[in-house]
Amino acid sequence: MSVSIAKQGYQLGHGHDDHDHEQVIYQETRDMRLLGFVLFLCSDVVLFSSFIFAYIYLRTTVAPIWPPMIDGHQLPRLDTAFAAVNSVVLFGSGVTMHYALENWKHGTRAMYNLFMGLTILLGAMFLGGQAYEYAHAQIGGWSGNTFGASFFTLTGMHGFHVFVGVVFLAVLWWQSSRGVYDHERYFGLTAGTLYWHFVDVIWVALFFLFYLW
Amino acid sequence: MATIAPGVKTGPYHAVLDHIHPEPTSFIRKYIFSIDHKVIGIQYMITGGLFFLIAGMLAEVIRYTLLQPQGQMGISAATYNGVYSMHGSAMVWLVIIPLVTGAFGNFVMPLQIGARDVAFPWLNLLAFWMFPVAGVILFSSFLIGAPDAGWTEYPPISVQGPPGTTLWCIAIFLIGVSSTLTGINFIVTIYKMRAPGMTLTRMPLFVWAQFATAGLSFIATTALAAALLALFCERVFNVPFYDPSRGGSPVLWQHMFWFYSHPAVYIMILPAFGIVSEVLPTFSRKPIFGYKMIAFSTVAIALLGFSVWAHHMFTSGMVPWLQLPFMIITMLIAIPTGVKIFSWVATLWGGSIRWTTPMLFATGFLITFTLGGLTGFFLAAVPADYHEHGTYFVVAHFHYVLYGGSVMGLFAGFYYWWPKMTGRMYNEAMGQWHFWITFVAFNCTFMPMHWLGLMGMPRRVPIYDPAAWYVFWNQFASISSFVLAASMLLFAYNFWSSFRSGKIAGPNPWGARTLEWMISSPAPYYNFKKIPAVLATPYDFGNPLPYLGLEAAEGATEATPTHSSHPVPTY
Ligand code: HEM
Ligand SMILES: [Cu+2]
C-alpha cells in the first residue's frame, strides 16, 4: 500500500505533532467560522449591490432628470457637507476599531477598552447624524419618489447594519470583560472587526453614489 | 493527530472531523430538532414531499381547467391565476430547490466526503426550520387572496395584486435566507471537511455539483431578497420602485428577479447532474467518462449562469444592443452542457449496464433533459423568442428541464439512496413500472405543449381557441397529466411498503464505490468509525477501493457487483 501512496503523491499529516491537540481544534474551528462569516458578508454585498443597481437603473434609464421633478419643482440635492462630516465619524470608528483589535492582541487592556468604547461611541454618533439628516432631507420622504425610495432604502439598510454593528460590538465588549476571549483566542473580535470594516466600505460606495454623483 | 493506517496520519483539521457529538436520546432532539445532517436531510425530504403533493394537486387543477376551451365552472379566471402562480412558486421554492440542496445535499454530501456532519450543524437546523415555516406562510396566502402574477410576479400586476402577494414576498424571502445559509454551510463543509487525501479532483461528482450549487445559492439568492424587499416596501409602504406611473420601472424587477432566477435554474439542475453522475457509472460498472470535464463544466455552467439572465427579457423592451451578447452567452452554455451529456453517454458505452430503477430514471433524464436543452436553444435565439415568448412553448421547455431534468434526477436519487437512508430495498418491479409510466405520461403531457405554443397558445390563460385541434391536444395533455399524477401513488406505496417490510439492503447493495456505501445502512449516527483516507477518485471500477483505514461495515470492503462480469473499458 505504501508504494501506491507514494505513487499518488499522497501526503497525509502536516507535521503538527508538537502542537497541542486542543489548539489545533480551536484553529480549525476558527478558520471554518471565519470562512463562513466572510461568505455571509459576500452575500450581504450582493444585497447592497442589488439596491445600488436599482438606484443607478432608476436614475440613469428611467428618470429624465436627476434629482427628479415633483410638482413642477426639481428636488434639491442632498447636504454633502453634513454627510462628509458624518462619514469622517464613521471612518474614524473604523480606525479606532483597528486599534482596539491590535491592543487586544498585544494585551494592552486599558487601551483596548478606550478604543472599543470610542468605536461604539462613534458608531452611535453616526447613527445620530443620520437621524438628523433624515429629519432634514428635503427629498419628499421614503415613499414620495424614486430618489427618496433609493436613498432611504439604501442608507436605511446601511444604518440598520451600523445599528446591528453597535449592538454586536457592545456584546463583544461585554464578553471580553467577562473573560470569554483571551489574547490568542478572540474569534468574536475578529468577526466584529471584519463586520465593522465591511459597514465602512459599503458607506464609501453610498457616499459616492448619493452625495458626490 | 490520529494514525489511521500504518504510516498514515490525518491532517490538522481531521482532529475536528474526528470529534463525535454525543448522540441525543430524547425524541425531540433526535428527530425534530436534530443537528444530524442525515436527519435534517430526511426532514427536508418529507417536508418537500408534502409540498410536492400540494403543488402537484394545483397542477392538476390547471390541467382540469384546460380540459375545455372555455375553462371550467367554479374556476374563475382569478382563481386560475392564483392556482398557477402558487403551483410555480411552490414547485420552484418549496419542492425542487429544498430537495436538491437541503435534502440530498444534506443527506449524501457529508457522507461522500467522509465527514461526520456539516460545518455548522446548528445553522443547518435553523435553515431547515425556516423551510416549513415559509411553506405555511406561502400556502396560507390562499386564505387572503393568492398572488396572481405567476411565479415570476412581474410588476405592476404584483404591486396591485391581492393581499396574499405580500405573504408571497415574506415566504420567498424566508426560503431565500434558508437557501443562502445552506449554501454557506455547504461551501465551508466541502472546502474544509473532506477526508484526508480527498483532493478537489478526487471528490465524487455529486459533491462537485453541490459545491457549485452552493456558490450559486449564496451569491444569487440575495439579489432575489433585494427584489422581494423592494416589492414588499412598494406594496406595504407605497415606496416607488416598480410602478411606472411614479418613476419606477417594471423592467427593474425583471432584471433583479432574473439575475437570481436564471442562476436558480442551475441551482435546480446541477445537483440532478450530480445524482446522474453517480448513478450512471455505478450501474454501468465503468469509470465515469471525463471526470474532470464533468467537474469543470459544472463550475463553468455556474459561472456563465450569472451572465445570461436577460434572455428572459428579450421582449421586455431592454436595450437592443444588449440582446446579441445575451443571446450568444446563453448559447455558449450549451457547450459545457453538451460536454456533460456526451460524457454520460460515453460512460454508458461498453458498460455492463444493469437496468435498475435509478438507472432507468438517470437514462430517462438524459433523454428528456437533452430535449429541454434543445428547446432552450430555440428560445435563446432572439428572433425565434419573439414568437415563442409567453406561449406554451416556454412551458414545454422548462418542464422538460425541470420535470424531465430535476425531478427525474430526484427520483433517480431517491431510489438510489433509499437503501442507505432506511437500510431496506424497495420493490424493483414496482419501481420500474413507476419509471415507465412517468416517462411516457410525462412526454405525453408536455410534448404537445411545444406545438400548442408554436401555434400561438398563450400561457397563463384559462380559456383558449375552441378549434378542435387545440381542444384535442389540451385534453391529451390533461389526461396524460392525470396518469402522471397517479403514478406517484405507485411511488408512495413502494416506499411505504419498503419502509415497513422491505428486504434488508446491506451496506452496499449496488456495489457502488463512493464513501457513503462503505458504512452500514442506515448510516450510523457518527457516519464513520474512523475517518478514512482517500487515494483516488471513486469511479475506477476494477481497481481496489481507494480508501485506507476504513473500518468498514461487514461486507462493504469489496465493491462486489451483484451482476457478474467486469466491463472491459473501450476507450
Ligand atoms: C441549454 C440550456 C438552456 C437554454 C439555452 C435556455 C434558454 C431559455 C430561454 C431563452 C428562456 C426564456 C424564454 C422566454 O420566456 O421567452 C428560458 C426559460 C426558462 N428556462 Fe431555460 N434554458 C436552458 C436550460 C434550462 C434549465 C436547465 C432550466 C431549469 C432546470 C431552465 C428553466 C427555465 C425556466 C423555468 C424558464 C421559464 C421562466 C418563465 O418564464 O416562467 N432552462 N430558457
Ligand atoms: Cu434563464
mmCIF file of N, CA, C and O in Angstrom, chain A residues 92-154:
data_model
loop_
_atom_site.group_PDB
_atom_site.id
_atom_site.type_symbol
_atom_site.label_atom_id
_atom_site.label_comp_id
_atom_site.label_asym_id
_atom_site.label_seq_id
_atom_site.Cartn_x
_atom_site.Cartn_y
_atom_site.Cartn_z
ATOM 1 N N GLY A 92 -13.610 57.229 11.084
ATOM 2 C CA GLY A 92 -12.842 57.299 12.326
ATOM 3 C C GLY A 92 -13.101 56.085 13.197
ATOM 4 O O GLY A 92 -12.172 55.499 13.778
ATOM 5 N N SER A 93 -14.344 55.651 13.234
ATOM 6 C CA SER A 93 -14.648 54.482 14.061
ATOM 7 C C SER A 93 -13.989 53.238 13.477
ATOM 8 O O SER A 93 -13.656 52.311 14.223
ATOM 9 N N GLY A 94 -13.784 53.227 12.165
ATOM 10 C CA GLY A 94 -13.046 52.106 11.577
ATOM 11 C C GLY A 94 -11.617 52.075 12.087
ATOM 12 O O GLY A 94 -11.076 51.018 12.408
ATOM 13 N N VAL A 95 -11.016 53.260 12.174
ATOM 14 C CA VAL A 95 -9.635 53.347 12.673
ATOM 15 C C VAL A 95 -9.574 52.898 14.130
ATOM 16 O O VAL A 95 -8.730 52.068 14.505
ATOM 17 N N THR A 96 -10.488 53.409 14.946
ATOM 18 C CA THR A 96 -10.434 53.025 16.364
ATOM 19 C C THR A 96 -10.679 51.535 16.530
ATOM 20 O O THR A 96 -10.086 50.892 17.393
ATOM 21 N N MET A 97 -11.526 50.979 15.671
ATOM 22 C CA MET A 97 -11.785 49.531 15.754
ATOM 23 C C MET A 97 -10.506 48.758 15.496
ATOM 24 O O MET A 97 -10.177 47.799 16.197
ATOM 25 N N HIS A 98 -9.767 49.225 14.488
ATOM 26 C CA HIS A 98 -8.492 48.575 14.169
ATOM 27 C C HIS A 98 -7.587 48.582 15.396
ATOM 28 O O HIS A 98 -7.015 47.552 15.764
ATOM 29 N N TYR A 99 -7.497 49.723 16.044
ATOM 30 C CA TYR A 99 -6.604 49.803 17.210
ATOM 31 C C TYR A 99 -7.144 49.005 18.378
ATOM 32 O O TYR A 99 -6.363 48.445 19.164
ATOM 33 N N ALA A 100 -8.442 48.916 18.479
ATOM 34 C CA ALA A 100 -8.998 48.095 19.560
ATOM 35 C C ALA A 100 -8.520 46.655 19.418
ATOM 36 O O ALA A 100 -8.026 46.039 20.364
ATOM 37 N N LEU A 101 -8.635 46.127 18.194
ATOM 38 C CA LEU A 101 -8.232 44.733 17.985
ATOM 39 C C LEU A 101 -6.735 44.563 18.219
ATOM 40 O O LEU A 101 -6.302 43.610 18.881
ATOM 41 N N GLU A 102 -5.936 45.521 17.697
ATOM 42 C CA GLU A 102 -4.481 45.405 17.881
ATOM 43 C C GLU A 102 -4.128 45.393 19.357
ATOM 44 O O GLU A 102 -3.293 44.606 19.811
ATOM 45 N N ASN A 103 -4.770 46.267 20.102
ATOM 46 C CA ASN A 103 -4.464 46.320 21.529
ATOM 47 C C ASN A 103 -4.900 45.065 22.243
ATOM 48 O O ASN A 103 -4.254 44.636 23.193
ATOM 49 N N TRP A 104 -5.999 44.503 21.776
ATOM 50 C CA TRP A 104 -6.408 43.229 22.383
ATOM 51 C C TRP A 104 -5.324 42.180 22.158
ATOM 52 O O TRP A 104 -4.938 41.464 23.071
ATOM 53 N N LYS A 105 -4.833 42.125 20.929
ATOM 54 C CA LYS A 105 -3.818 41.118 20.611
ATOM 55 C C LYS A 105 -2.588 41.322 21.475
ATOM 56 O O LYS A 105 -1.947 40.361 21.894
ATOM 57 N N HIS A 106 -2.205 42.600 21.720
ATOM 58 C CA HIS A 106 -0.993 42.854 22.492
ATOM 59 C C HIS A 106 -1.244 42.862 23.983
ATOM 60 O O HIS A 106 -0.330 43.085 24.759
ATOM 61 N N GLY A 107 -2.469 42.669 24.347
ATOM 62 C CA GLY A 107 -2.757 42.556 25.768
ATOM 63 C C GLY A 107 -2.797 43.880 26.508
ATOM 64 O O GLY A 107 -2.763 43.905 27.730
ATOM 65 N N THR A 108 -2.848 44.975 25.786
ATOM 66 C CA THR A 108 -2.951 46.264 26.470
ATOM 67 C C THR A 108 -4.427 46.573 26.700
ATOM 68 O O THR A 108 -5.079 47.219 25.887
ATOM 69 N N ARG A 109 -4.902 46.103 27.817
ATOM 70 C CA ARG A 109 -6.324 46.126 28.104
ATOM 71 C C ARG A 109 -6.926 47.534 28.166
ATOM 72 O O ARG A 109 -7.986 47.787 27.602
ATOM 73 N N ALA A 110 -6.211 48.436 28.851
ATOM 74 C CA ALA A 110 -6.776 49.770 29.043
ATOM 75 C C ALA A 110 -6.988 50.440 27.691
ATOM 76 O O ALA A 110 -8.050 51.027 27.425
ATOM 77 N N MET A 111 -5.985 50.334 26.828
ATOM 78 C CA MET A 111 -6.107 50.930 25.504
ATOM 79 C C MET A 111 -7.221 50.260 24.711
ATOM 80 O O MET A 111 -7.970 50.903 23.975
ATOM 81 N N TYR A 112 -7.308 48.949 24.867
ATOM 82 C CA TYR A 112 -8.390 48.225 24.192
ATOM 83 C C TYR A 112 -9.739 48.800 24.602
ATOM 84 O O TYR A 112 -10.587 49.123 23.761
ATOM 85 N N ASN A 113 -9.910 48.950 25.921
ATOM 86 C CA ASN A 113 -11.190 49.466 26.393
ATOM 87 C C ASN A 113 -11.464 50.854 25.849
ATOM 88 O O ASN A 113 -12.580 51.171 25.432
ATOM 89 N N LEU A 114 -10.422 51.680 25.815
ATOM 90 C CA LEU A 114 -10.587 53.027 25.297
ATOM 91 C C LEU A 114 -11.053 52.992 23.841
ATOM 92 O O LEU A 114 -12.045 53.625 23.469
ATOM 93 N N PHE A 115 -10.340 52.232 23.030
ATOM 94 C CA PHE A 115 -10.662 52.239 21.598
ATOM 95 C C PHE A 115 -12.013 51.573 21.315
ATOM 96 O O PHE A 115 -12.753 52.009 20.447
ATOM 97 N N MET A 116 -12.294 50.525 22.052
ATOM 98 C CA MET A 116 -13.579 49.859 21.843
ATOM 99 C C MET A 116 -14.715 50.820 22.195
ATOM 100 O O MET A 116 -15.691 50.958 21.445
ATOM 101 N N GLY A 117 -14.554 51.487 23.327
ATOM 102 C CA GLY A 117 -15.571 52.453 23.737
ATOM 103 C C GLY A 117 -15.723 53.547 22.701
ATOM 104 O O GLY A 117 -16.846 53.918 22.320
ATOM 105 N N LEU A 118 -14.604 54.034 22.192
ATOM 106 C CA LEU A 118 -14.652 55.086 21.170
ATOM 107 C C LEU A 118 -15.382 54.601 19.922
ATOM 108 O O LEU A 118 -16.183 55.336 19.326
ATOM 109 N N THR A 119 -15.088 53.394 19.529
ATOM 110 C CA THR A 119 -15.726 52.860 18.321
ATOM 111 C C THR A 119 -17.244 52.854 18.475
ATOM 112 O O THR A 119 -17.984 53.305 17.591
ATOM 113 N N ILE A 120 -17.684 52.341 19.605
ATOM 114 C CA ILE A 120 -19.123 52.272 19.824
ATOM 115 C C ILE A 120 -19.718 53.674 19.863
ATOM 116 O O ILE A 120 -20.767 53.954 19.263
ATOM 117 N N LEU A 121 -19.013 54.571 20.505
ATOM 118 C CA LEU A 121 -19.494 55.946 20.591
ATOM 119 C C LEU A 121 -19.599 56.566 19.201
ATOM 120 O O LEU A 121 -20.616 57.176 18.842
ATOM 121 N N LEU A 122 -18.555 56.410 18.408
ATOM 122 C CA LEU A 122 -18.570 56.995 17.063
ATOM 123 C C LEU A 122 -19.672 56.366 16.212
ATOM 124 O O LEU A 122 -20.345 57.056 15.437
ATOM 125 N N GLY A 123 -19.836 55.066 16.359
ATOM 126 C CA GLY A 123 -20.920 54.408 15.623
ATOM 127 C C GLY A 123 -22.262 55.007 15.990
ATOM 128 O O GLY A 123 -23.091 55.303 15.124
ATOM 129 N N ALA A 124 -22.479 55.196 17.267
ATOM 130 C CA ALA A 124 -23.745 55.770 17.717
ATOM 131 C C ALA A 124 -23.888 57.202 17.214
ATOM 132 O O ALA A 124 -24.984 57.631 16.813
ATOM 133 N N MET A 125 -22.759 57.944 17.203
ATOM 134 C CA MET A 125 -22.819 59.321 16.687
ATOM 135 C C MET A 125 -23.218 59.336 15.231
ATOM 136 O O MET A 125 -24.008 60.180 14.783
ATOM 137 N N PHE A 126 -22.672 58.388 14.472
ATOM 138 C CA PHE A 126 -23.023 58.321 13.053
ATOM 139 C C PHE A 126 -24.526 58.110 12.901
ATOM 140 O O PHE A 126 -25.183 58.765 12.090
ATOM 141 N N LEU A 127 -25.055 57.210 13.725
ATOM 142 C CA LEU A 127 -26.492 56.952 13.639
ATOM 143 C C LEU A 127 -27.282 58.210 13.984
ATOM 144 O O LEU A 127 -28.282 58.535 13.329
ATOM 145 N N GLY A 128 -26.816 58.917 15.000
ATOM 146 C CA GLY A 128 -27.482 60.167 15.355
ATOM 147 C C GLY A 128 -27.452 61.144 14.188
ATOM 148 O O GLY A 128 -28.447 61.770 13.844
ATOM 149 N N GLY A 129 -26.278 61.254 13.560
ATOM 150 C CA GLY A 129 -26.141 62.148 12.405
ATOM 151 C C GLY A 129 -27.101 61.752 11.301
ATOM 152 O O GLY A 129 -27.733 62.600 10.663
ATOM 153 N N GLN A 130 -27.225 60.457 11.119
ATOM 154 C CA GLN A 130 -28.115 60.017 10.058
ATOM 155 C C GLN A 130 -29.572 60.369 10.390
ATOM 156 O O GLN A 130 -30.332 60.793 9.518
ATOM 157 N N ALA A 131 -29.927 60.211 11.650
ATOM 158 C CA ALA A 131 -31.290 60.561 12.057
ATOM 159 C C ALA A 131 -31.537 62.048 11.788
ATOM 160 O O ALA A 131 -32.580 62.434 11.257
ATOM 161 N N TYR A 132 -30.544 62.865 12.112
ATOM 162 C CA TYR A 132 -30.675 64.297 11.867
ATOM 163 C C TYR A 132 -30.859 64.555 10.378
ATOM 164 O O TYR A 132 -31.727 65.332 9.956
ATOM 165 N N GLU A 133 -30.072 63.880 9.595
ATOM 166 C CA GLU A 133 -30.146 64.077 8.154
ATOM 167 C C GLU A 133 -31.512 63.652 7.606
ATOM 168 O O GLU A 133 -32.095 64.335 6.765
ATOM 169 N N TYR A 134 -32.000 62.510 8.097
ATOM 170 C CA TYR A 134 -33.318 62.055 7.652
ATOM 171 C C TYR A 134 -34.383 63.107 7.959
ATOM 172 O O TYR A 134 -35.266 63.379 7.160
ATOM 173 N N ALA A 135 -34.266 63.699 9.134
ATOM 174 C CA ALA A 135 -35.286 64.663 9.534
ATOM 175 C C ALA A 135 -35.226 65.916 8.669
ATOM 176 O O ALA A 135 -36.231 66.602 8.507
ATOM 177 N N HIS A 136 -34.051 66.211 8.118
ATOM 178 C CA HIS A 136 -33.918 67.464 7.379
ATOM 179 C C HIS A 136 -33.835 67.309 5.864
ATOM 180 O O HIS A 136 -33.793 68.308 5.154
ATOM 181 N N ALA A 137 -33.803 66.057 5.385
ATOM 182 C CA ALA A 137 -33.702 65.889 3.928
ATOM 183 C C ALA A 137 -34.993 66.351 3.270
ATOM 184 O O ALA A 137 -36.081 65.997 3.710
ATOM 185 N N GLN A 138 -34.825 67.143 2.217
ATOM 186 C CA GLN A 138 -36.000 67.732 1.551
ATOM 187 C C GLN A 138 -36.314 66.991 0.257
ATOM 188 O O GLN A 138 -36.593 67.618 -0.755
ATOM 189 N N ILE A 139 -36.249 65.679 0.284
ATOM 190 C CA ILE A 139 -36.416 64.982 -0.994
ATOM 191 C C ILE A 139 -37.725 64.209 -1.066
ATOM 192 O O ILE A 139 -37.857 63.277 -1.844
ATOM 193 N N GLY A 140 -38.687 64.614 -0.271
ATOM 194 C CA GLY A 140 -40.033 64.057 -0.454
ATOM 195 C C GLY A 140 -40.293 62.745 0.267
ATOM 196 O O GLY A 140 -41.290 62.084 -0.007
ATOM 197 N N GLY A 141 -39.401 62.368 1.192
ATOM 198 C CA GLY A 141 -39.692 61.179 2.003
ATOM 199 C C GLY A 141 -39.432 59.873 1.277
ATOM 200 O O GLY A 141 -39.102 59.837 0.084
ATOM 201 N N TRP A 142 -39.596 58.797 2.045
ATOM 202 C CA TRP A 142 -39.282 57.467 1.541
ATOM 203 C C TRP A 142 -40.184 57.073 0.375
ATOM 204 O O TRP A 142 -39.744 56.509 -0.621
ATOM 205 N N SER A 143 -41.482 57.383 0.510
ATOM 206 C CA SER A 143 -42.413 56.875 -0.494
ATOM 207 C C SER A 143 -42.834 57.960 -1.479
ATOM 208 O O SER A 143 -43.779 57.783 -2.227
ATOM 209 N N GLY A 144 -42.107 59.079 -1.514
ATOM 210 C CA GLY A 144 -42.538 60.167 -2.386
ATOM 211 C C GLY A 144 -42.154 59.971 -3.834
ATOM 212 O O GLY A 144 -42.937 60.213 -4.741
ATOM 213 N N ASN A 145 -40.926 59.546 -4.079
ATOM 214 C CA ASN A 145 -40.434 59.438 -5.450
ATOM 215 C C ASN A 145 -39.246 58.489 -5.455
ATOM 216 O O ASN A 145 -38.825 58.002 -4.406
ATOM 217 N N THR A 146 -38.697 58.225 -6.632
ATOM 218 C CA THR A 146 -37.654 57.199 -6.698
ATOM 219 C C THR A 146 -36.350 57.644 -6.039
ATOM 220 O O THR A 146 -35.564 56.817 -5.595
ATOM 221 N N PHE A 147 -36.118 58.946 -5.967
ATOM 222 C CA PHE A 147 -34.938 59.435 -5.247
ATOM 223 C C PHE A 147 -35.045 59.057 -3.772
ATOM 224 O O PHE A 147 -34.154 58.398 -3.204
ATOM 225 N N GLY A 148 -36.163 59.449 -3.185
ATOM 226 C CA GLY A 148 -36.369 59.114 -1.776
ATOM 227 C C GLY A 148 -36.360 57.611 -1.548
ATOM 228 O O GLY A 148 -35.773 57.111 -0.584
ATOM 229 N N ALA A 149 -36.982 56.889 -2.482
ATOM 230 C CA ALA A 149 -37.043 55.433 -2.315
ATOM 231 C C ALA A 149 -35.634 54.841 -2.278
ATOM 232 O O ALA A 149 -35.288 54.081 -1.370
ATOM 233 N N SER A 150 -34.806 55.224 -3.258
ATOM 234 C CA SER A 150 -33.454 54.639 -3.279
ATOM 235 C C SER A 150 -32.644 55.124 -2.084
ATOM 236 O O SER A 150 -31.962 54.337 -1.425
ATOM 237 N N PHE A 151 -32.720 56.428 -1.828
ATOM 238 C CA PHE A 151 -31.867 56.985 -0.769
ATOM 239 C C PHE A 151 -32.216 56.393 0.592
ATOM 240 O O PHE A 151 -31.342 55.883 1.301
ATOM 241 N N PHE A 152 -33.496 56.454 0.932
ATOM 242 C CA PHE A 152 -33.847 55.987 2.279
ATOM 243 C C PHE A 152 -33.714 54.478 2.414
ATOM 244 O O PHE A 152 -33.368 53.975 3.478
ATOM 245 N N THR A 153 -33.977 53.741 1.338
ATOM 246 C CA THR A 153 -33.831 52.290 1.452
ATOM 247 C C THR A 153 -32.368 51.914 1.640
ATOM 248 O O THR A 153 -32.012 51.158 2.545
ATOM 249 N N LEU A 154 -31.504 52.475 0.783
ATOM 250 C CA LEU A 154 -30.092 52.075 0.866
ATOM 251 C C LEU A 154 -29.437 52.558 2.147
ATOM 252 O O LEU A 154 -28.788 51.782 2.860
#
